[in-house]
Amino acid sequence: MTGGAIGTTLAALPARHLLSRFLPVMTFLLALAFVGPGGGHADAVLRWGGQPKIVVATQTGLLVGTALLVTVLADGSGDALLRLLSGASRFWRRAVGRPCFAEGRRNHLRRIARLDSDPDAHAALEAGYPSPVLQDEVSPTTLGNVLRSAELYPRSRYGMDVAAVWPRLYRVLPDRTAAEVAAARGELELRVHVAGLAALFAVVAGAWALVSSPEAWRFPLYFGAGAVLALLAYRSAVGAAALFGLHLRTAVDVHRGELLERLGTAPRPDDPALWFDLAQFWDRGIPVGAAAPEPAPAPSDPSPEPPRRRPVPVLPLTTWYLLLTVTVGVLGTWATTVL
């Protein structure tokens, strides 16, 4: 009966939620159960399997139910985590995150300057960063810059406000194209969730090993495994974001004219003034043609930053993350041996 209820519940979950949210949460809880109290030993696993079937089924049902509950309660956390990893969260504007925000942006601005001066690096610059004249849009993280580049592509090419146009453009996409966009978004969400849960595992399992286990090897193993997995998942999310951005660019390039035809608007798909008028109509209710386009922003001053008395080395945030991980691992191992 329990297995049937679990199967029915899982079947009711959309495939996208099942893959990108439930399975990572389930794996996270299983990993915590393995390294938690009484876990991490083969004999404990054997004892659990040797219990009466009704007990095993009940405990399995409780575990799956907990995973489902966490998945539902944390349904909106995925967007918040994506904003955090892409540099769009308010965390980056607060006292703790402000130095990281400034360091990350400095690193990426210098990389943009290097790529912009290399004619052979135009493709990497186009896919990975906003336009060089939009330096205010540069994010402190690689993931944020890849996503921001895709979001700003319709505006830089056609004068389109993607926030206003995309919900309507998505409705006219062919089924295959819409499925490809949704699949790419699902892959991105999966990797972001894995990165967040891996980082949480590093903190929770590492803290448990630090305060309860006399074996010094457990803390660096649990903390290091979670931290490394979080970094690998983040790097994988960057690749998934690039694929999602490619699908978004392609959809705008190919199907923007079809959107205008469905709206009954004169087919001027390359006219920025038309897309401005439509955005004003959708967002503010101003009739098409009644609002004058705002003047284009002036390019940012590309002049270099004033020289510092003591030049500070600019390192990618990934490097700082690795340095912090190694430092915490060493200190935690030392604390375990001392305490």
mmCIF file of N, CA and C in Angstrom, residues 78-170:
data_model
loop_
_atom_site.group_PDB
_atom_site.id
_atom_site.type_symbol
_atom_site.label_atom_id
_atom_site.label_comp_id
_atom_site.label_asym_id
_atom_site.label_seq_id
_atom_site.Cartn_x
_atom_site.Cartn_y
_atom_site.Cartn_z
ATOM 1 N N GLY A 78 14.299 27.744 -5.577
ATOM 2 C CA GLY A 78 15.150 27.579 -6.747
ATOM 3 C C GLY A 78 15.451 28.900 -7.428
ATOM 4 N N ASP A 79 14.423 29.741 -7.583
ATOM 5 C CA ASP A 79 14.645 31.049 -8.196
ATOM 6 C C ASP A 79 15.547 31.912 -7.323
ATOM 7 N N ALA A 80 15.338 31.844 -5.995
ATOM 8 C CA ALA A 80 16.191 32.625 -5.096
ATOM 9 C C ALA A 80 17.641 32.154 -5.172
ATOM 10 N N LEU A 81 17.837 30.842 -5.248
ATOM 11 C CA LEU A 81 19.196 30.310 -5.355
ATOM 12 C C LEU A 81 19.831 30.694 -6.687
ATOM 13 N N LEU A 82 19.037 30.673 -7.754
ATOM 14 C CA LEU A 82 19.565 31.078 -9.060
ATOM 15 C C LEU A 82 19.956 32.549 -9.051
ATOM 16 N N ARG A 83 19.145 33.386 -8.400
ATOM 17 C CA ARG A 83 19.506 34.805 -8.299
ATOM 18 C C ARG A 83 20.790 34.989 -7.490
ATOM 19 N N LEU A 84 20.949 34.180 -6.447
ATOM 20 C CA LEU A 84 22.164 34.278 -5.635
ATOM 21 C C LEU A 84 23.398 33.900 -6.450
ATOM 22 N N LEU A 85 23.323 32.782 -7.164
ATOM 23 C CA LEU A 85 24.474 32.320 -7.927
ATOM 24 C C LEU A 85 24.750 33.184 -9.150
ATOM 25 N N SER A 86 23.738 33.906 -9.615
ATOM 26 C CA SER A 86 23.933 34.770 -10.786
ATOM 27 C C SER A 86 24.245 36.214 -10.413
ATOM 28 N N GLY A 87 24.371 36.499 -9.121
ATOM 29 C CA GLY A 87 24.747 37.842 -8.693
ATOM 30 C C GLY A 87 23.613 38.833 -8.664
ATOM 31 N N ALA A 88 22.364 38.362 -8.750
ATOM 32 C CA ALA A 88 21.222 39.267 -8.775
ATOM 33 C C ALA A 88 20.511 39.359 -7.433
ATOM 34 N N SER A 89 20.950 38.598 -6.434
ATOM 35 C CA SER A 89 20.309 38.606 -5.128
ATOM 36 C C SER A 89 20.704 39.845 -4.334
ATOM 37 N N ARG A 90 19.831 40.234 -3.399
ATOM 38 C CA ARG A 90 20.140 41.376 -2.534
ATOM 39 C C ARG A 90 21.320 41.090 -1.608
ATOM 40 N N PHE A 91 21.657 39.807 -1.458
ATOM 41 C CA PHE A 91 22.820 39.453 -0.640
ATOM 42 C C PHE A 91 24.071 40.171 -1.124
ATOM 43 N N TRP A 92 24.211 40.323 -2.430
ATOM 44 C CA TRP A 92 25.418 40.934 -2.989
ATOM 45 C C TRP A 92 25.496 42.423 -2.693
ATOM 46 N N ARG A 93 24.374 43.037 -2.315
ATOM 47 C CA ARG A 93 24.371 44.472 -2.026
ATOM 48 C C ARG A 93 24.547 44.765 -0.545
ATOM 49 N N ARG A 94 24.544 43.738 0.295
ATOM 50 C CA ARG A 94 24.676 43.941 1.727
ATOM 51 C C ARG A 94 26.141 43.926 2.142
ATOM 52 N N ALA A 95 26.357 44.172 3.431
ATOM 53 C CA ALA A 95 27.732 44.349 3.911
ATOM 54 C C ALA A 95 28.583 43.115 3.657
ATOM 55 N N VAL A 96 27.998 41.916 3.856
ATOM 56 C CA VAL A 96 28.778 40.691 3.704
ATOM 57 C C VAL A 96 29.113 40.438 2.240
ATOM 58 N N GLY A 97 28.144 40.644 1.356
ATOM 59 C CA GLY A 97 28.352 40.314 -0.043
ATOM 60 C C GLY A 97 28.951 41.417 -0.884
ATOM 61 N N ARG A 98 28.980 42.657 -0.364
ATOM 62 C CA ARG A 98 29.457 43.782 -1.187
ATOM 63 C C ARG A 98 30.910 43.621 -1.625
ATOM 64 N N PRO A 99 31.844 43.211 -0.749
ATOM 65 C CA PRO A 99 33.224 43.005 -1.231
ATOM 66 C C PRO A 99 33.324 41.922 -2.302
ATOM 67 N N CYS A 100 32.550 40.838 -2.146
ATOM 68 C CA CYS A 100 32.558 39.782 -3.167
ATOM 69 C C CYS A 100 31.994 40.298 -4.481
ATOM 70 N N PHE A 101 30.949 41.130 -4.395
ATOM 71 C CA PHE A 101 30.355 41.710 -5.606
ATOM 72 C C PHE A 101 31.383 42.558 -6.348
ATOM 73 N N ALA A 102 32.080 43.418 -5.606
ATOM 74 C CA ALA A 102 33.068 44.293 -6.238
ATOM 75 C C ALA A 102 34.235 43.491 -6.812
ATOM 76 N N GLU A 103 34.702 42.493 -6.069
ATOM 77 C CA GLU A 103 35.825 41.682 -6.551
ATOM 78 C C GLU A 103 35.441 40.911 -7.808
ATOM 79 N N GLY A 104 34.241 40.316 -7.805
ATOM 80 C CA GLY A 104 33.805 39.562 -8.970
ATOM 81 C C GLY A 104 33.636 40.435 -10.200
ATOM 82 N N ARG A 105 33.052 41.615 -10.032
ATOM 83 C CA ARG A 105 32.862 42.508 -11.179
ATOM 84 C C ARG A 105 34.205 42.993 -11.725
ATOM 85 N N ARG A 106 35.140 43.316 -10.853
ATOM 86 C CA ARG A 106 36.454 43.757 -11.326
ATOM 87 C C ARG A 106 37.123 42.672 -12.165
ATOM 88 N N ASN A 107 37.021 41.437 -11.701
ATOM 89 C CA ASN A 107 37.630 40.341 -12.445
ATOM 90 C C ASN A 107 37.002 40.194 -13.829
ATOM 91 N N HIS A 108 35.670 40.264 -13.888
ATOM 92 C CA HIS A 108 34.995 40.072 -15.178
ATOM 93 C C HIS A 108 35.164 41.283 -16.092
ATOM 94 N N LEU A 109 35.225 42.472 -15.541
ATOM 95 C CA LEU A 109 35.464 43.649 -16.379
ATOM 96 C C LEU A 109 36.848 43.583 -17.023
ATOM 97 N N ARG A 110 37.819 43.107 -16.285
ATOM 98 C CA ARG A 110 39.153 42.960 -16.870
ATOM 99 C C ARG A 110 39.155 41.870 -17.934
ATOM 100 N N ARG A 111 38.411 40.822 -17.710
ATOM 101 C CA ARG A 111 38.347 39.762 -18.730
ATOM 102 C C ARG A 111 37.637 40.270 -19.978
ATOM 103 N N ILE A 112 36.594 41.075 -19.810
ATOM 104 C CA ILE A 112 35.916 41.663 -20.965
ATOM 105 C C ILE A 112 36.882 42.526 -21.766
ATOM 106 N N ALA A 113 37.688 43.313 -21.067
ATOM 107 C CA ALA A 113 38.658 44.166 -21.761
ATOM 108 C C ALA A 113 39.653 43.329 -22.563
ATOM 109 N N ARG A 114 40.081 42.201 -21.997
ATOM 110 C CA ARG A 114 41.016 41.341 -22.732
ATOM 111 C C ARG A 114 40.348 40.716 -23.948
ATOM 112 N N LEU A 115 39.119 40.222 -23.784
ATOM 113 C CA LEU A 115 38.422 39.595 -24.904
ATOM 114 C C LEU A 115 38.075 40.610 -25.982
ATOM 115 N N ASP A 116 37.716 41.822 -25.561
ATOM 116 C CA ASP A 116 37.327 42.844 -26.529
ATOM 117 C C ASP A 116 38.501 43.257 -27.415
ATOM 118 N N SER A 117 39.705 43.125 -26.900
ATOM 119 C CA SER A 117 40.886 43.494 -27.686
ATOM 120 C C SER A 117 41.385 42.358 -28.573
ATOM 121 N N ASP A 118 40.762 41.185 -28.466
ATOM 122 C CA ASP A 118 41.169 40.025 -29.262
ATOM 123 C C ASP A 118 40.101 39.736 -30.310
ATOM 124 N N PRO A 119 40.372 39.950 -31.602
ATOM 125 C CA PRO A 119 39.346 39.713 -32.632
ATOM 126 C C PRO A 119 38.864 38.269 -32.676
ATOM 127 N N ASP A 120 39.709 37.321 -32.294
ATOM 128 C CA ASP A 120 39.325 35.914 -32.349
ATOM 129 C C ASP A 120 38.448 35.495 -31.171
ATOM 130 N N ALA A 121 38.277 36.364 -30.187
ATOM 131 C CA ALA A 121 37.503 36.022 -28.988
ATOM 132 C C ALA A 121 36.111 36.634 -29.013
ATOM 133 N N HIS A 122 35.654 37.091 -30.189
ATOM 134 C CA HIS A 122 34.358 37.763 -30.254
ATOM 135 C C HIS A 122 33.220 36.825 -29.850
ATOM 136 N N ALA A 123 33.285 35.558 -30.288
ATOM 137 C CA ALA A 123 32.208 34.619 -29.967
ATOM 138 C C ALA A 123 32.107 34.388 -28.464
ATOM 139 N N ALA A 124 33.256 34.225 -27.800
ATOM 140 C CA ALA A 124 33.244 34.031 -26.345
ATOM 141 C C ALA A 124 32.715 35.262 -25.631
ATOM 142 N N LEU A 125 33.073 36.441 -26.117
ATOM 143 C CA LEU A 125 32.586 37.678 -25.507
ATOM 144 C C LEU A 125 31.088 37.822 -25.706
ATOM 145 N N GLU A 126 30.602 37.484 -26.896
ATOM 146 C CA GLU A 126 29.180 37.627 -27.206
ATOM 147 C C GLU A 126 28.334 36.667 -26.386
ATOM 148 N N ALA A 127 28.800 35.429 -26.203
ATOM 149 C CA ALA A 127 28.012 34.418 -25.505
ATOM 150 C C ALA A 127 28.122 34.515 -23.994
ATOM 151 N N GLY A 128 29.217 35.086 -23.494
ATOM 152 C CA GLY A 128 29.448 35.045 -22.061
ATOM 153 C C GLY A 128 29.235 36.324 -21.309
ATOM 154 N N TYR A 129 29.057 37.459 -22.012
ATOM 155 C CA TYR A 129 28.967 38.741 -21.324
ATOM 156 C C TYR A 129 27.979 39.663 -22.029
ATOM 157 N N PRO A 130 27.409 40.621 -21.276
ATOM 158 C CA PRO A 130 26.649 41.691 -21.927
ATOM 159 C C PRO A 130 27.559 42.506 -22.838
ATOM 160 N N SER A 131 26.951 43.346 -23.650
ATOM 161 C CA SER A 131 27.718 44.187 -24.562
ATOM 162 C C SER A 131 28.745 45.013 -23.787
ATOM 163 N N PRO A 132 29.957 45.196 -24.344
ATOM 164 C CA PRO A 132 30.973 45.983 -23.633
ATOM 165 C C PRO A 132 30.528 47.392 -23.273
ATOM 166 N N VAL A 133 29.544 47.945 -24.011
ATOM 167 C CA VAL A 133 29.081 49.296 -23.690
ATOM 168 C C VAL A 133 28.098 49.287 -22.527
ATOM 169 N N LEU A 134 27.664 48.113 -22.086
ATOM 170 C CA LEU A 134 26.721 47.999 -20.968
ATOM 171 C C LEU A 134 27.455 47.440 -19.750
ATOM 172 N N GLN A 135 28.478 48.132 -19.315
ATOM 173 C CA GLN A 135 29.288 47.621 -18.216
ATOM 174 C C GLN A 135 28.530 47.603 -16.897
ATOM 175 N N ASP A 136 27.502 48.416 -16.764
ATOM 176 C CA ASP A 136 26.711 48.400 -15.538
ATOM 177 C C ASP A 136 25.940 47.092 -15.383
ATOM 178 N N GLU A 137 25.771 46.341 -16.471
ATOM 179 C CA GLU A 137 25.025 45.091 -16.435
ATOM 180 C C GLU A 137 25.911 43.891 -16.108
ATOM 181 N N VAL A 138 27.198 44.089 -15.971
ATOM 182 C CA VAL A 138 28.112 42.975 -15.726
ATOM 183 C C VAL A 138 27.882 42.420 -14.326
ATOM 184 N N SER A 139 27.794 41.100 -14.236
ATOM 185 C CA SER A 139 27.539 40.415 -12.973
ATOM 186 C C SER A 139 28.860 39.996 -12.333
ATOM 187 N N PRO A 140 28.879 39.769 -11.023
ATOM 188 C CA PRO A 140 30.107 39.297 -10.375
ATOM 189 C C PRO A 140 30.392 37.821 -10.606
ATOM 190 N N THR A 141 29.446 37.070 -11.175
ATOM 191 C CA THR A 141 29.636 35.637 -11.375
ATOM 192 C C THR A 141 29.552 35.289 -12.852
ATOM 193 N N THR A 142 30.203 34.198 -13.217
ATOM 194 C CA THR A 142 30.164 33.734 -14.604
ATOM 195 C C THR A 142 28.754 33.330 -14.999
ATOM 196 N N LEU A 143 28.050 32.637 -14.109
ATOM 197 C CA LEU A 143 26.681 32.228 -14.407
ATOM 198 C C LEU A 143 25.796 33.437 -14.666
ATOM 199 N N GLY A 144 25.931 34.460 -13.849
ATOM 200 C CA GLY A 144 25.124 35.656 -14.036
ATOM 201 C C GLY A 144 25.413 36.349 -15.352
ATOM 202 N N ASN A 145 26.659 36.390 -15.767
ATOM 203 C CA ASN A 145 27.000 37.048 -17.027
ATOM 204 C C ASN A 145 26.474 36.277 -18.232
ATOM 205 N N VAL A 146 26.525 34.952 -18.172
ATOM 206 C CA VAL A 146 25.986 34.154 -19.275
ATOM 207 C C VAL A 146 24.482 34.376 -19.407
ATOM 208 N N LEU A 147 23.764 34.358 -18.285
ATOM 209 C CA LEU A 147 22.322 34.584 -18.328
ATOM 210 C C LEU A 147 21.992 36.016 -18.728
ATOM 211 N N ARG A 148 22.752 36.966 -18.216
ATOM 212 C CA ARG A 148 22.488 38.368 -18.546
ATOM 213 C C ARG A 148 22.748 38.643 -20.019
ATOM 214 N N SER A 149 23.756 38.005 -20.583
ATOM 215 C CA SER A 149 24.030 38.163 -22.008
ATOM 216 C C SER A 149 22.845 37.702 -22.845
ATOM 217 N N ALA A 150 22.256 36.561 -22.468
ATOM 218 C CA ALA A 150 21.094 36.064 -23.205
ATOM 219 C C ALA A 150 19.881 36.972 -23.016
ATOM 220 N N GLU A 151 19.690 37.487 -21.813
ATOM 221 C CA GLU A 151 18.540 38.354 -21.549
ATOM 222 C C GLU A 151 18.642 39.680 -22.296
ATOM 223 N N LEU A 152 19.857 40.190 -22.457
ATOM 224 C CA LEU A 152 20.041 41.482 -23.122
ATOM 225 C C LEU A 152 20.157 41.356 -24.635
ATOM 226 N N TYR A 153 20.280 40.144 -25.139
ATOM 227 C CA TYR A 153 20.425 39.961 -26.586
ATOM 228 C C TYR A 153 19.253 40.546 -27.371
ATOM 229 N N PRO A 154 17.986 40.272 -27.004
ATOM 230 C CA PRO A 154 16.882 40.862 -27.780
ATOM 231 C C PRO A 154 16.904 42.386 -27.785
ATOM 232 N N ARG A 155 17.322 42.995 -26.678
ATOM 233 C CA ARG A 155 17.352 44.457 -26.631
ATOM 234 C C ARG A 155 18.471 45.020 -27.499
ATOM 235 N N SER A 156 19.648 44.391 -27.438
ATOM 236 C CA SER A 156 20.771 44.916 -28.216
ATOM 237 C C SER A 156 20.585 44.692 -29.708
ATOM 238 N N ARG A 157 19.870 43.626 -30.100
ATOM 239 C CA ARG A 157 19.686 43.339 -31.518
ATOM 240 C C ARG A 157 18.451 44.015 -32.107
ATOM 241 N N TYR A 158 17.349 43.988 -31.367
ATOM 242 C CA TYR A 158 16.077 44.430 -31.939
ATOM 243 C C TYR A 158 15.367 45.487 -31.108
ATOM 244 N N GLY A 159 15.952 45.902 -29.990
ATOM 245 C CA GLY A 159 15.278 46.870 -29.144
ATOM 246 C C GLY A 159 14.117 46.284 -28.374
ATOM 247 N N MET A 160 14.119 44.977 -28.141
ATOM 248 C CA MET A 160 13.017 44.289 -27.472
ATOM 249 C C MET A 160 13.273 44.204 -25.973
ATOM 250 N N ASP A 161 12.219 44.411 -25.188
ATOM 251 C CA ASP A 161 12.268 44.187 -23.746
ATOM 252 C C ASP A 161 11.887 42.734 -23.503
ATOM 253 N N VAL A 162 12.873 41.894 -23.159
ATOM 254 C CA VAL A 162 12.620 40.465 -23.081
ATOM 255 C C VAL A 162 11.599 40.130 -22.001
ATOM 256 N N ALA A 163 11.551 40.912 -20.913
ATOM 257 C CA ALA A 163 10.583 40.641 -19.849
ATOM 258 C C ALA A 163 9.155 40.807 -20.347
ATOM 259 N N ALA A 164 8.934 41.739 -21.267
ATOM 260 C CA ALA A 164 7.595 41.963 -21.804
ATOM 261 C C ALA A 164 7.288 41.050 -22.976
ATOM 262 N N VAL A 165 8.287 40.745 -23.789
ATOM 263 C CA VAL A 165 8.051 40.007 -25.030
ATOM 264 C C VAL A 165 8.034 38.501 -24.810
ATOM 265 N N TRP A 166 8.916 37.983 -23.955
ATOM 266 C CA TRP A 166 9.088 36.539 -23.879
ATOM 267 C C TRP A 166 7.818 35.777 -23.498
ATOM 268 N N PRO A 167 7.030 36.186 -22.500
ATOM 269 C CA PRO A 167 5.816 35.415 -22.195
ATOM 270 C C PRO A 167 4.879 35.283 -23.389
ATOM 271 N N ARG A 168 4.845 36.262 -24.256
ATOM 272 C CA ARG A 168 3.989 36.213 -25.444
ATOM 273 C C ARG A 168 4.657 35.447 -26.576
ATOM 274 N N LEU A 169 5.966 35.629 -26.726
ATOM 275 C CA LEU A 169 6.682 34.905 -27.771
ATOM 276 C C LEU A 169 6.656 33.405 -27.511
ATOM 277 N N TYR A 170 6.732 33.019 -26.243
ATOM 278 C CA TYR A 170 6.744 31.595 -25.910
ATOM 279 C C TYR A 170 5.462 30.907 -26.366
#
